[in-house]
PDB file of C-alpha atoms in Angstrom:
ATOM      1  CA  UNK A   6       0.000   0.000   0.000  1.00 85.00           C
ATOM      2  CA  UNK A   7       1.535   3.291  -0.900  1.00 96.00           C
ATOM      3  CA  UNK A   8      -0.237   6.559   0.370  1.00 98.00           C
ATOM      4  CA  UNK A   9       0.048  10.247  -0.972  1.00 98.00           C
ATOM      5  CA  UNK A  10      -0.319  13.282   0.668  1.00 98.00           C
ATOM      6  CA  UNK A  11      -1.739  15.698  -2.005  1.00 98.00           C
ATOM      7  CA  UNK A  12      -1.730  19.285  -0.753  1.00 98.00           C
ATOM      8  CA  UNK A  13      -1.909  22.882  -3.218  1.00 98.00           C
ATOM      9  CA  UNK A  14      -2.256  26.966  -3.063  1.00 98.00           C
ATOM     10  CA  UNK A  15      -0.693  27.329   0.350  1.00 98.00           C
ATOM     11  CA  UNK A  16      -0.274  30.415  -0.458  1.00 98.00           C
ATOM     12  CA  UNK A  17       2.276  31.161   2.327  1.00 98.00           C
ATOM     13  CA  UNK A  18       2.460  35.150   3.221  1.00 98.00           C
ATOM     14  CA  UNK A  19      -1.584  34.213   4.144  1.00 98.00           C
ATOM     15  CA  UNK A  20      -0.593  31.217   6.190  1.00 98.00           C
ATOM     16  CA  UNK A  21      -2.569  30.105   9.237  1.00 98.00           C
ATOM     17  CA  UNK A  22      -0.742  28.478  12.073  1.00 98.00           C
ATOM     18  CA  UNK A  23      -3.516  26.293  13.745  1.00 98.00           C
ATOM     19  CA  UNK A  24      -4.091  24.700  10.298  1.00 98.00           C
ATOM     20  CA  UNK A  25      -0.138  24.489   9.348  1.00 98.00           C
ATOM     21  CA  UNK A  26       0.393  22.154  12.887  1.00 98.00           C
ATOM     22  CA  UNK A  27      -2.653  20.480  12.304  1.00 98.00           C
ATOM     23  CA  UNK A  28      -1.514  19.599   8.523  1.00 98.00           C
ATOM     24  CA  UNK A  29       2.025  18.611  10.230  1.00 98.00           C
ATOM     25  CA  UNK A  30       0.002  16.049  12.654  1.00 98.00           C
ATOM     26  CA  UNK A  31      -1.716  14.757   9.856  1.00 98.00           C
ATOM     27  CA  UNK A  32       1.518  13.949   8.073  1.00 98.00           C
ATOM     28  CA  UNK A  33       2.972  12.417  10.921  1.00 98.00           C
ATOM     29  CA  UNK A  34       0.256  10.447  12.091  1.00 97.00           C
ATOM     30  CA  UNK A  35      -0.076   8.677   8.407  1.00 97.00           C
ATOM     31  CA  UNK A  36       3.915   8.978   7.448  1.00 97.00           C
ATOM     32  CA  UNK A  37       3.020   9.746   3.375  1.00 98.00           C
ATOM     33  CA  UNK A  38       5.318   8.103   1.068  1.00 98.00           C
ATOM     34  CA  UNK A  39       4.917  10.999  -0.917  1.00 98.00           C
ATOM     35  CA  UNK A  40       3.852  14.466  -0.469  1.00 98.00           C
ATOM     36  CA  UNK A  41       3.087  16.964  -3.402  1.00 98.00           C
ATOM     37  CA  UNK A  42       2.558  20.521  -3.750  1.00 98.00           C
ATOM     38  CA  UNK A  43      -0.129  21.033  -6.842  1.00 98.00           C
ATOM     39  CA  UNK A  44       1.492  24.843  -6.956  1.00 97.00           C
ATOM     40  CA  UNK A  45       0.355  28.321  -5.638  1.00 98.00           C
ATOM     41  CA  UNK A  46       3.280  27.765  -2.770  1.00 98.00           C
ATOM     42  CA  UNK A  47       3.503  31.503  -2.010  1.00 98.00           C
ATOM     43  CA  UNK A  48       1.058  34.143  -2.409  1.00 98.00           C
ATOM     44  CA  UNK A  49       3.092  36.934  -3.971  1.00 97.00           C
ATOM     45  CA  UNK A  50       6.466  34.740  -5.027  1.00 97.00           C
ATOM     46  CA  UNK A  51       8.665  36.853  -2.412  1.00 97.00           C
ATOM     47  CA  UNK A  52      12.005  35.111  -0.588  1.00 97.00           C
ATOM     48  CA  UNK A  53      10.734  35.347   2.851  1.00 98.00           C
ATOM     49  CA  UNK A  54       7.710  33.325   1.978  1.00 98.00           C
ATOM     50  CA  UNK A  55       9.080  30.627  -0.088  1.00 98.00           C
ATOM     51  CA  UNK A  56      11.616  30.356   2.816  1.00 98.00           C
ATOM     52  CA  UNK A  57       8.495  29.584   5.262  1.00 98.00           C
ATOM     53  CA  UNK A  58       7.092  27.015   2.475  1.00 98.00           C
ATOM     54  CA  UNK A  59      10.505  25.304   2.248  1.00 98.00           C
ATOM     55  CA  UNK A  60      10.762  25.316   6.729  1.00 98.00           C
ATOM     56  CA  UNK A  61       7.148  23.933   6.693  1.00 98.00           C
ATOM     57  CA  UNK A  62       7.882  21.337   4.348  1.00 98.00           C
ATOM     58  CA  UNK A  63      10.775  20.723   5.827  1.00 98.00           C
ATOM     59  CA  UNK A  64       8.520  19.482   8.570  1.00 98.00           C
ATOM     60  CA  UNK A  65       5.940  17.308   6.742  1.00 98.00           C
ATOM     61  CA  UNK A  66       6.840  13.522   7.550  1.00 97.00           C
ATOM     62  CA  UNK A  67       6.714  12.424   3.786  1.00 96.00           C
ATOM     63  CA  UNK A  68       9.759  10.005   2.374  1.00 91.00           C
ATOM     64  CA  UNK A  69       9.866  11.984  -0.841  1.00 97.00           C
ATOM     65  CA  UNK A  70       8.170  15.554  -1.891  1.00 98.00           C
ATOM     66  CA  UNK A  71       7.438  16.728  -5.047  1.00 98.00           C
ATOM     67  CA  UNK A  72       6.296  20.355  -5.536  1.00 98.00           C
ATOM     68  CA  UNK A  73       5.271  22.499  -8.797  1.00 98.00           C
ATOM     69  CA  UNK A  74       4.876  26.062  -9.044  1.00 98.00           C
ATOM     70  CA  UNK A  75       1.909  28.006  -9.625  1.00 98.00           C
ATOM     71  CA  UNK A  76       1.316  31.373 -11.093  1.00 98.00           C
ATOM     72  CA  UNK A  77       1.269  33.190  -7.910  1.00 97.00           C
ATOM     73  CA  UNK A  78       4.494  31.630  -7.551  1.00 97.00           C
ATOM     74  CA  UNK A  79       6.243  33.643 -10.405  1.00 97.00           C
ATOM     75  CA  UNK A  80       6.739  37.648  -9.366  1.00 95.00           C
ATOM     76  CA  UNK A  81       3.239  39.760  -9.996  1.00 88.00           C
ATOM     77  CA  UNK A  82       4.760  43.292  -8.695  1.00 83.00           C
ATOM     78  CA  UNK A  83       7.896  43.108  -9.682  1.00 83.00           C
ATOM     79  CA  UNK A  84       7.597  43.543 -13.222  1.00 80.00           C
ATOM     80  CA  UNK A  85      11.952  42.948 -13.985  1.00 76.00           C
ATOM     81  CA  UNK A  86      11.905  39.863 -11.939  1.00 80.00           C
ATOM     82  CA  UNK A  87       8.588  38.775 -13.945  1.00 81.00           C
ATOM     83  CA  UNK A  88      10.613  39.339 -17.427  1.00 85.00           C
ATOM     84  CA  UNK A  89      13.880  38.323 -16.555  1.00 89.00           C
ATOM     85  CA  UNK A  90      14.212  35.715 -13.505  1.00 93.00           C
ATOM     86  CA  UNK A  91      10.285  34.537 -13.519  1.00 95.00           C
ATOM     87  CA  UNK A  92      11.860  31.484 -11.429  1.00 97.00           C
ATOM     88  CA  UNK A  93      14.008  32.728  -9.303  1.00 97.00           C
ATOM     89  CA  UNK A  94      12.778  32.341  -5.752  1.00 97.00           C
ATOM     90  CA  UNK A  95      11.147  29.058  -6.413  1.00 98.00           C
ATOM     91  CA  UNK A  96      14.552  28.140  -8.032  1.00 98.00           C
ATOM     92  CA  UNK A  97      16.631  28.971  -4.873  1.00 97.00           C
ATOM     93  CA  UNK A  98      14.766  26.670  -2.929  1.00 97.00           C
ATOM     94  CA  UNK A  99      13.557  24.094  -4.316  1.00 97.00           C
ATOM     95  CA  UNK A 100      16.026  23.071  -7.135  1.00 97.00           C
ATOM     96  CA  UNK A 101      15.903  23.902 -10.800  1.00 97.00           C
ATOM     97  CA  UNK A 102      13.414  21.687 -11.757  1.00 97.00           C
ATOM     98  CA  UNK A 103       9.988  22.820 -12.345  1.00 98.00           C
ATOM     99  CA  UNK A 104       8.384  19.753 -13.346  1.00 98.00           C
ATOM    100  CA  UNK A 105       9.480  17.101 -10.891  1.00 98.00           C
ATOM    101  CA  UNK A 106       8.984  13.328 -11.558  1.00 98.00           C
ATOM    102  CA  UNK A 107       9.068  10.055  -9.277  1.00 98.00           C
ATOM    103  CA  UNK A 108       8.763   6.674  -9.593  1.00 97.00           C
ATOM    104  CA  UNK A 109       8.789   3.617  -7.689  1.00 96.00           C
ATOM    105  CA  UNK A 110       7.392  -0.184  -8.267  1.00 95.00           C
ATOM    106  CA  UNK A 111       4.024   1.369  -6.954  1.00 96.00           C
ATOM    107  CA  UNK A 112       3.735   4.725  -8.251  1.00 98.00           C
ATOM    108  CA  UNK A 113       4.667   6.986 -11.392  1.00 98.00           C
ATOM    109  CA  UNK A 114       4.247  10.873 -10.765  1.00 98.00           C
ATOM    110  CA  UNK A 115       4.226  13.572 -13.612  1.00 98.00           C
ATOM    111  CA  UNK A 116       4.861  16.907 -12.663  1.00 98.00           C
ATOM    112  CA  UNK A 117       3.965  19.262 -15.512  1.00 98.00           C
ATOM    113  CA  UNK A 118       4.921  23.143 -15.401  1.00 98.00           C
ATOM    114  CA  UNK A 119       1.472  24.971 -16.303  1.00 98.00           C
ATOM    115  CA  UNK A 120       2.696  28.642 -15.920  1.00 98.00           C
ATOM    116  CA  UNK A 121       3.572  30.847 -18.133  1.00 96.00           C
ATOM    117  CA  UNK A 122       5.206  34.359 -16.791  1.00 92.00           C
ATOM    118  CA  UNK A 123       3.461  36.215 -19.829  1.00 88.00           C
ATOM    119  CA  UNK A 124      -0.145  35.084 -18.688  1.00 86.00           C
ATOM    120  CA  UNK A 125      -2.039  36.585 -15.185  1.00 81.00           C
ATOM    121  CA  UNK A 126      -3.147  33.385 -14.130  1.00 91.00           C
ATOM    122  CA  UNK A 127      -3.946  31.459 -16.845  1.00 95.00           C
ATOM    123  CA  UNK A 128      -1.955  28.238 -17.403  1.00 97.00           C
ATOM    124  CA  UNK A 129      -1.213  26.295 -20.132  1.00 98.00           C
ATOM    125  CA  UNK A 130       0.111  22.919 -21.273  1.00 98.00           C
ATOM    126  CA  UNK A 131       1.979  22.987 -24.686  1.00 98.00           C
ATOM    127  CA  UNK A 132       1.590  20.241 -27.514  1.00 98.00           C
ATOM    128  CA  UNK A 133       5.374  19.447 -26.614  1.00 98.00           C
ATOM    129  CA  UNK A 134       4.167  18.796 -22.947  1.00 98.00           C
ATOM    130  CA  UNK A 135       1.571  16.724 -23.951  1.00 98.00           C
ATOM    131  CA  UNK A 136       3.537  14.873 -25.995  1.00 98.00           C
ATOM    132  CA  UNK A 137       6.620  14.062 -23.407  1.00 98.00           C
ATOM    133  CA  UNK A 138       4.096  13.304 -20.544  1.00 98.00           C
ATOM    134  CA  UNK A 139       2.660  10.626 -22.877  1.00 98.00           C
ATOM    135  CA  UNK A 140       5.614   9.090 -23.624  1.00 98.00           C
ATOM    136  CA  UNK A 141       6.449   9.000 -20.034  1.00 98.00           C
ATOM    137  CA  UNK A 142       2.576   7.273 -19.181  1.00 98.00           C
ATOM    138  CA  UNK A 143       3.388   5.157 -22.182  1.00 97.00           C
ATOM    139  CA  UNK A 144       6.322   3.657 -20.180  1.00 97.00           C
ATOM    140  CA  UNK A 145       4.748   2.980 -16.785  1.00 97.00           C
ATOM    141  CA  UNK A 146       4.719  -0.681 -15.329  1.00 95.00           C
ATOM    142  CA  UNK A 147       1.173  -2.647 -15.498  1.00 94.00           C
ATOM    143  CA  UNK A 148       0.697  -1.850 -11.720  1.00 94.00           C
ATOM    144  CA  UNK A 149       1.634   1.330 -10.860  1.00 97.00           C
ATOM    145  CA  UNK A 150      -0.311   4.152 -10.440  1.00 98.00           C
ATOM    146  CA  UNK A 151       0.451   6.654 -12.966  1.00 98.00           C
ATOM    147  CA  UNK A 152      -0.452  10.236 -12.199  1.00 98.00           C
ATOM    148  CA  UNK A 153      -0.199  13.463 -13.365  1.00 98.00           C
ATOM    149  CA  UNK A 154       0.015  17.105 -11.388  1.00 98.00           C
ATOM    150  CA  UNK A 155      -0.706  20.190 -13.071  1.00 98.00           C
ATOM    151  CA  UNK A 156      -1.613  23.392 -11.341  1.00 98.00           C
ATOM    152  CA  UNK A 157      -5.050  25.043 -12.927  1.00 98.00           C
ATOM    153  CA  UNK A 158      -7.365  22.336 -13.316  1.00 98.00           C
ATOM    154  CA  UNK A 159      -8.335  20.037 -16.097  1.00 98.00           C
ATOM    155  CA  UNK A 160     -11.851  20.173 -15.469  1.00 97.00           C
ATOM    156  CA  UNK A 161     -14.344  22.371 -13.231  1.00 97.00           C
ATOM    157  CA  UNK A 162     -18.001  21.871 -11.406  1.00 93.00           C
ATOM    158  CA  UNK A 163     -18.970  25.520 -12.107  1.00 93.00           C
ATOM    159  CA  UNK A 164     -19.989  27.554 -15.083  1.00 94.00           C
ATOM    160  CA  UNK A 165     -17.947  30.555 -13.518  1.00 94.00           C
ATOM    161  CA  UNK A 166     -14.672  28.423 -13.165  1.00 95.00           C
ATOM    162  CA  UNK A 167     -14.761  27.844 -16.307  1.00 96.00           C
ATOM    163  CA  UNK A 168     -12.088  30.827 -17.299  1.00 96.00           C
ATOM    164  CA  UNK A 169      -9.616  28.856 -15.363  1.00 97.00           C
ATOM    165  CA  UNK A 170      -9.481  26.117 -17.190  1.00 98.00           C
ATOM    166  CA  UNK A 171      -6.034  24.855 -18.222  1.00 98.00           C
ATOM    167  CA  UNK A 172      -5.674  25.828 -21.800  1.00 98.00           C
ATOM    168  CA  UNK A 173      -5.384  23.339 -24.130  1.00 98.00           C
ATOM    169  CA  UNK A 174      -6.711  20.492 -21.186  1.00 97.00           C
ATOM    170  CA  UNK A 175      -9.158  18.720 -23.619  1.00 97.00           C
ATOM    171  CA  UNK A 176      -6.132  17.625 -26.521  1.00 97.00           C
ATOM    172  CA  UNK A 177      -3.966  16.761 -22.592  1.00 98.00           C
ATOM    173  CA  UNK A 178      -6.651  14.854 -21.489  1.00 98.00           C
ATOM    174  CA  UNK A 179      -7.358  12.902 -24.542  1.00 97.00           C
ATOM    175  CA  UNK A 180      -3.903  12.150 -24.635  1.00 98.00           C
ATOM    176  CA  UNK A 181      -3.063  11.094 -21.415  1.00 98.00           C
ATOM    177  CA  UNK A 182      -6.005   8.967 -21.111  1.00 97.00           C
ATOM    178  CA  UNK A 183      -4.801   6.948 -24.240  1.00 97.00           C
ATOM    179  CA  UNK A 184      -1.655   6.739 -22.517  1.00 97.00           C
ATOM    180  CA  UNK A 185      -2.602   5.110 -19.332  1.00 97.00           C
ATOM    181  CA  UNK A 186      -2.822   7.825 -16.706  1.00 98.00           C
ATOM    182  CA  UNK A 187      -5.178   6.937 -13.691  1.00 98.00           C
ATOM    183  CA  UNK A 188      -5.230  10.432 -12.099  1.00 98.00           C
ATOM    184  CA  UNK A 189      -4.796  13.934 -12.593  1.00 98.00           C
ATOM    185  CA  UNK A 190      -4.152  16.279  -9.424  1.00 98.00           C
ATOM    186  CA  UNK A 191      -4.730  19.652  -9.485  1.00 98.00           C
ATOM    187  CA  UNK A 192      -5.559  23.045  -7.186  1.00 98.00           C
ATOM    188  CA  UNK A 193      -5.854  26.283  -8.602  1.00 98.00           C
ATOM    189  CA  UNK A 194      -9.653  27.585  -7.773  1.00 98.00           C
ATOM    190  CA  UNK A 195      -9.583  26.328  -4.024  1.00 97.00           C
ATOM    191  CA  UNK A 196     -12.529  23.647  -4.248  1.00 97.00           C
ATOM    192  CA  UNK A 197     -11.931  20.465  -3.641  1.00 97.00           C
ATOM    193  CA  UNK A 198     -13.617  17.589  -5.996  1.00 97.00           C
ATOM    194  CA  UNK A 199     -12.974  13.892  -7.157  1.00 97.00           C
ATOM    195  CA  UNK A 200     -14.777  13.518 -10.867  1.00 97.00           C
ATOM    196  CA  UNK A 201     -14.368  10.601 -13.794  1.00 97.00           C
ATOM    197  CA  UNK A 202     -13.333  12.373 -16.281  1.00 97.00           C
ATOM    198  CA  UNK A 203     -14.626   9.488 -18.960  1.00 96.00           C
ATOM    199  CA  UNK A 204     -18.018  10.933 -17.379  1.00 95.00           C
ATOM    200  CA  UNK A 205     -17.425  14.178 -18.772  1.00 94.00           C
ATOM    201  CA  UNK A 206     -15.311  13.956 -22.019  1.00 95.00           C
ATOM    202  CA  UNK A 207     -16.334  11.526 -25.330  1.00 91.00           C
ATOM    203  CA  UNK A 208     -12.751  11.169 -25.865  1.00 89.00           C
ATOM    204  CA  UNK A 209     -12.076   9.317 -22.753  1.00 94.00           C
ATOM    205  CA  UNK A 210     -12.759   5.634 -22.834  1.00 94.00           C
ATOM    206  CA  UNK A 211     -11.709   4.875 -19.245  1.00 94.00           C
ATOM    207  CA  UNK A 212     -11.640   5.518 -16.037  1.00 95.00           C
ATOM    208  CA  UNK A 213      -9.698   8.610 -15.544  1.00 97.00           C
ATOM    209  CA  UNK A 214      -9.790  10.903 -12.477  1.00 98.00           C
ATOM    210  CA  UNK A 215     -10.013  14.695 -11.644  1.00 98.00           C
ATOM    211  CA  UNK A 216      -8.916  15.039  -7.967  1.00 98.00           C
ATOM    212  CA  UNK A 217      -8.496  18.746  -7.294  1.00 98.00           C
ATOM    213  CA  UNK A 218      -7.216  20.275  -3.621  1.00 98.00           C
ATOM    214  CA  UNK A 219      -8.791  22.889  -2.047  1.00 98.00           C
ATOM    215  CA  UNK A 220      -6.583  25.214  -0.194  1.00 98.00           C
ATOM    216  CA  UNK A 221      -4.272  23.350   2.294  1.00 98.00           C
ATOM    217  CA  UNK A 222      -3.146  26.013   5.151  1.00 98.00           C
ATOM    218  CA  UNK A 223      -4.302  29.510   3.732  1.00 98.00           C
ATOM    219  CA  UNK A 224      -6.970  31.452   4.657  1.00 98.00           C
ATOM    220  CA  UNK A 225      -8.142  32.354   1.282  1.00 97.00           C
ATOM    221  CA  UNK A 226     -10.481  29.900   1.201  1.00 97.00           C
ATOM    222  CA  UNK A 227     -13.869  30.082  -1.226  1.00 93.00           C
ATOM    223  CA  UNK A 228     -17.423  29.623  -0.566  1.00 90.00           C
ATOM    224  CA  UNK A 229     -16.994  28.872   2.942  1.00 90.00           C
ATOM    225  CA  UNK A 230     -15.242  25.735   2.603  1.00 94.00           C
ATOM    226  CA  UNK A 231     -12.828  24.439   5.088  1.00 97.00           C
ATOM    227  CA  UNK A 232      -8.904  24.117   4.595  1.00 98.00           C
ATOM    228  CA  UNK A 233      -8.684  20.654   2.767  1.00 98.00           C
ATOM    229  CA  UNK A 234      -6.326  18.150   1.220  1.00 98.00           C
ATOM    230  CA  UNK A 235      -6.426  14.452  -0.126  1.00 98.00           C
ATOM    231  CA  UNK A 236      -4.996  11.114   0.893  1.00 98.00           C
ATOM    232  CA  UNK A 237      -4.662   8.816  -1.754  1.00 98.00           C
ATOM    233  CA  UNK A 238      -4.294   5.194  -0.787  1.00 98.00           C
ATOM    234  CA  UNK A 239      -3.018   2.608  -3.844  1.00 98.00           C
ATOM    235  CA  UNK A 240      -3.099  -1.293  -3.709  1.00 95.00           C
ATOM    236  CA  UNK A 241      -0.683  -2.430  -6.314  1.00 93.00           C
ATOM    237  CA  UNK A 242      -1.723  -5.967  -6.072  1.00 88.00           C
ATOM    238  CA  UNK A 243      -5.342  -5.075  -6.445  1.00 89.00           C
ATOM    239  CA  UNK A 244      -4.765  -1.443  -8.879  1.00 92.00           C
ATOM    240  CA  UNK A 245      -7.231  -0.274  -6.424  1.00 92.00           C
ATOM    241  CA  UNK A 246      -7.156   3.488  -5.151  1.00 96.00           C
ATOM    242  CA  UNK A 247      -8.956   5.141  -2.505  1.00 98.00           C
ATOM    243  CA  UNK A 248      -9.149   8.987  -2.218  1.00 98.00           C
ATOM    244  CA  UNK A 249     -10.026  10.734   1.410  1.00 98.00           C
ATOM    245  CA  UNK A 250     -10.584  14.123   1.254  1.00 98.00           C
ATOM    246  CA  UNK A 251      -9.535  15.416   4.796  1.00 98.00           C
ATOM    247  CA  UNK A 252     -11.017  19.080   5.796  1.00 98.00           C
ATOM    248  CA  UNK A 253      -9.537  21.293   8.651  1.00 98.00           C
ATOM    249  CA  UNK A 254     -11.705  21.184  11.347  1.00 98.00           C
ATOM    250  CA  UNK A 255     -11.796  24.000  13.421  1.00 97.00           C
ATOM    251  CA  UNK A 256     -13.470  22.497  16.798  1.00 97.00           C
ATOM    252  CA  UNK A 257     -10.785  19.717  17.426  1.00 98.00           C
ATOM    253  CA  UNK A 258      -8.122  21.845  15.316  1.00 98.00           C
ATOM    254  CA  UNK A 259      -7.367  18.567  13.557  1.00 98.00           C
ATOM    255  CA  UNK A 260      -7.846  17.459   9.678  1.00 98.00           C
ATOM    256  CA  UNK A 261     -11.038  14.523   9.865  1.00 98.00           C
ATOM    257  CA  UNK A 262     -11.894  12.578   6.816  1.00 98.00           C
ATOM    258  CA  UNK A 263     -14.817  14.510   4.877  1.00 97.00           C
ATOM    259  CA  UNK A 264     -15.022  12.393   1.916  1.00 97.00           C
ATOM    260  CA  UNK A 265     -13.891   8.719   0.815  1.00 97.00           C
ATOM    261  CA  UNK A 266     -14.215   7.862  -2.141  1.00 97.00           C
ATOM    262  CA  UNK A 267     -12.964   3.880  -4.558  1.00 96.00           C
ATOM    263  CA  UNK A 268     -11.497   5.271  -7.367  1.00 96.00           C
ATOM    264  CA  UNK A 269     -12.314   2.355 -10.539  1.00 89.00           C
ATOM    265  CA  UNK A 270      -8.996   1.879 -12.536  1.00 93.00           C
ATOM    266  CA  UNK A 271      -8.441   0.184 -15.839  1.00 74.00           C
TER     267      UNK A 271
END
């Protein structure tokens, strides 16, 4: 059994304390294989705050991490920094790779870099993307569980979500379906959801999962929903996955299971 820890938009410069050492029991309590970071890390891309992300992290009882950036990640202010060293905080530290990857017996993990310093908040995934992240699904053992992270979602509940839409998700998703991906994590618009995308899309044949985070530790949280982030638990033996969404819960100051939820799986 392998379990991930699947956090996004901490927005750190808006962090709240209570729900930061609750997240940290959570971690420890479960001991993640992995944790990752679905981007939105800092809320304005400044040093001081992707020092605090890196020191809470730092914390989080997961064997490996695996963190993307998000647009508020690149500078928004600082319009030289923006042009000429988008990067350059998240760079400093955590490594110059913006698209991690990992892989084990159990588990393949895609990081994919959605941001683009010329766009607000948009993100997009290129053709060249979609075509490497294939290849890489394409590769994958029978049993693993092959995922991909992105950073603005794939797919959204609401007509007025719809603007943040990853562009060019339907010719990723088509793709990466034919290539074998079981799950796509995501964050971006701070609602949390778990959605077969073979439901929504005539180009997907199989199962194939939306699981978006809602916001893990900041308080810029929408519609009244609680702080919230997912536990993913995979059976190899079985290709059976499990996803618990856990929300913040403000009376026991501790992250309880809100939603669990047997993920089907080709």
């Amino acid at each position: 059994m392998s379990v991930i820890l699947h956090l996004s938009d901490t927005h750190f410069g808006t962090e709240q304390p209570p729900v930061m050492a609750a997240l940290l029991q959570l971690a420890q309590e479960i001991r993640p294989d992995i944790a990752i970071l679905s981007g939105d890390v800092t809320q304005r891309a400044r040093a001081a705050q992707f020092d605090s992300a890196r020191s809470f992290l730092d914390q989080l009882a997961a064997s490996v991490k695996l963190v993307i950036p998000g647009n508020h990640d690149i500078p928004l202010f600082n319009i030289f920094a923006r042009i000429f060293n988008p990067y350059g905080n998240y760079r400093r530290v955590f490594g110059q790779v913006l698209a991690p990857q990992f892989s084990n017996q159990d588990v393949q993990v895609i990081g994919v870099n959605t941001t683009r310093p010329w766009r607000h908040a948009d993100g997009e995934v290129s053709r060249q993307q979609i075509e490497s992240v294939s290849q890489k699904l394409q590769s994958a053992s029978p049993n693993q569980l092959r995922i991909v992270v992105v950073h603005q979602p794939v797919y959204v509940e609401r007509e007025s979500d719809k603007e943040n839409l990853l562009h060019g998700h339907q010719k990723a998703i088509a793709a990466w379906a034919a290539a074998g991906a079981d799950l796509i994590l995501s964050g971006h618009i701070h609602l949390a959801y778990i959605r077969n995308l073979q439901e929504k899309f005539q180009d997907v044949t199989r199962p194939f999962w939306i699981v978006s985070a809602g916001t893990a530790v900041s308080k810029r949280v929408r519609e009244k929903k609680p702080n919230s982030v997912n536990l993913i638990r995979y059976d190899s033996a079985l290709r059976s996955c499990i996803v618990e969404r856990m929300d913040f819960d403000a009376a026991s100051s501790r992250f309880i299971i809100a939603e669990n939820k047997l993920l089907k799986l080709s």
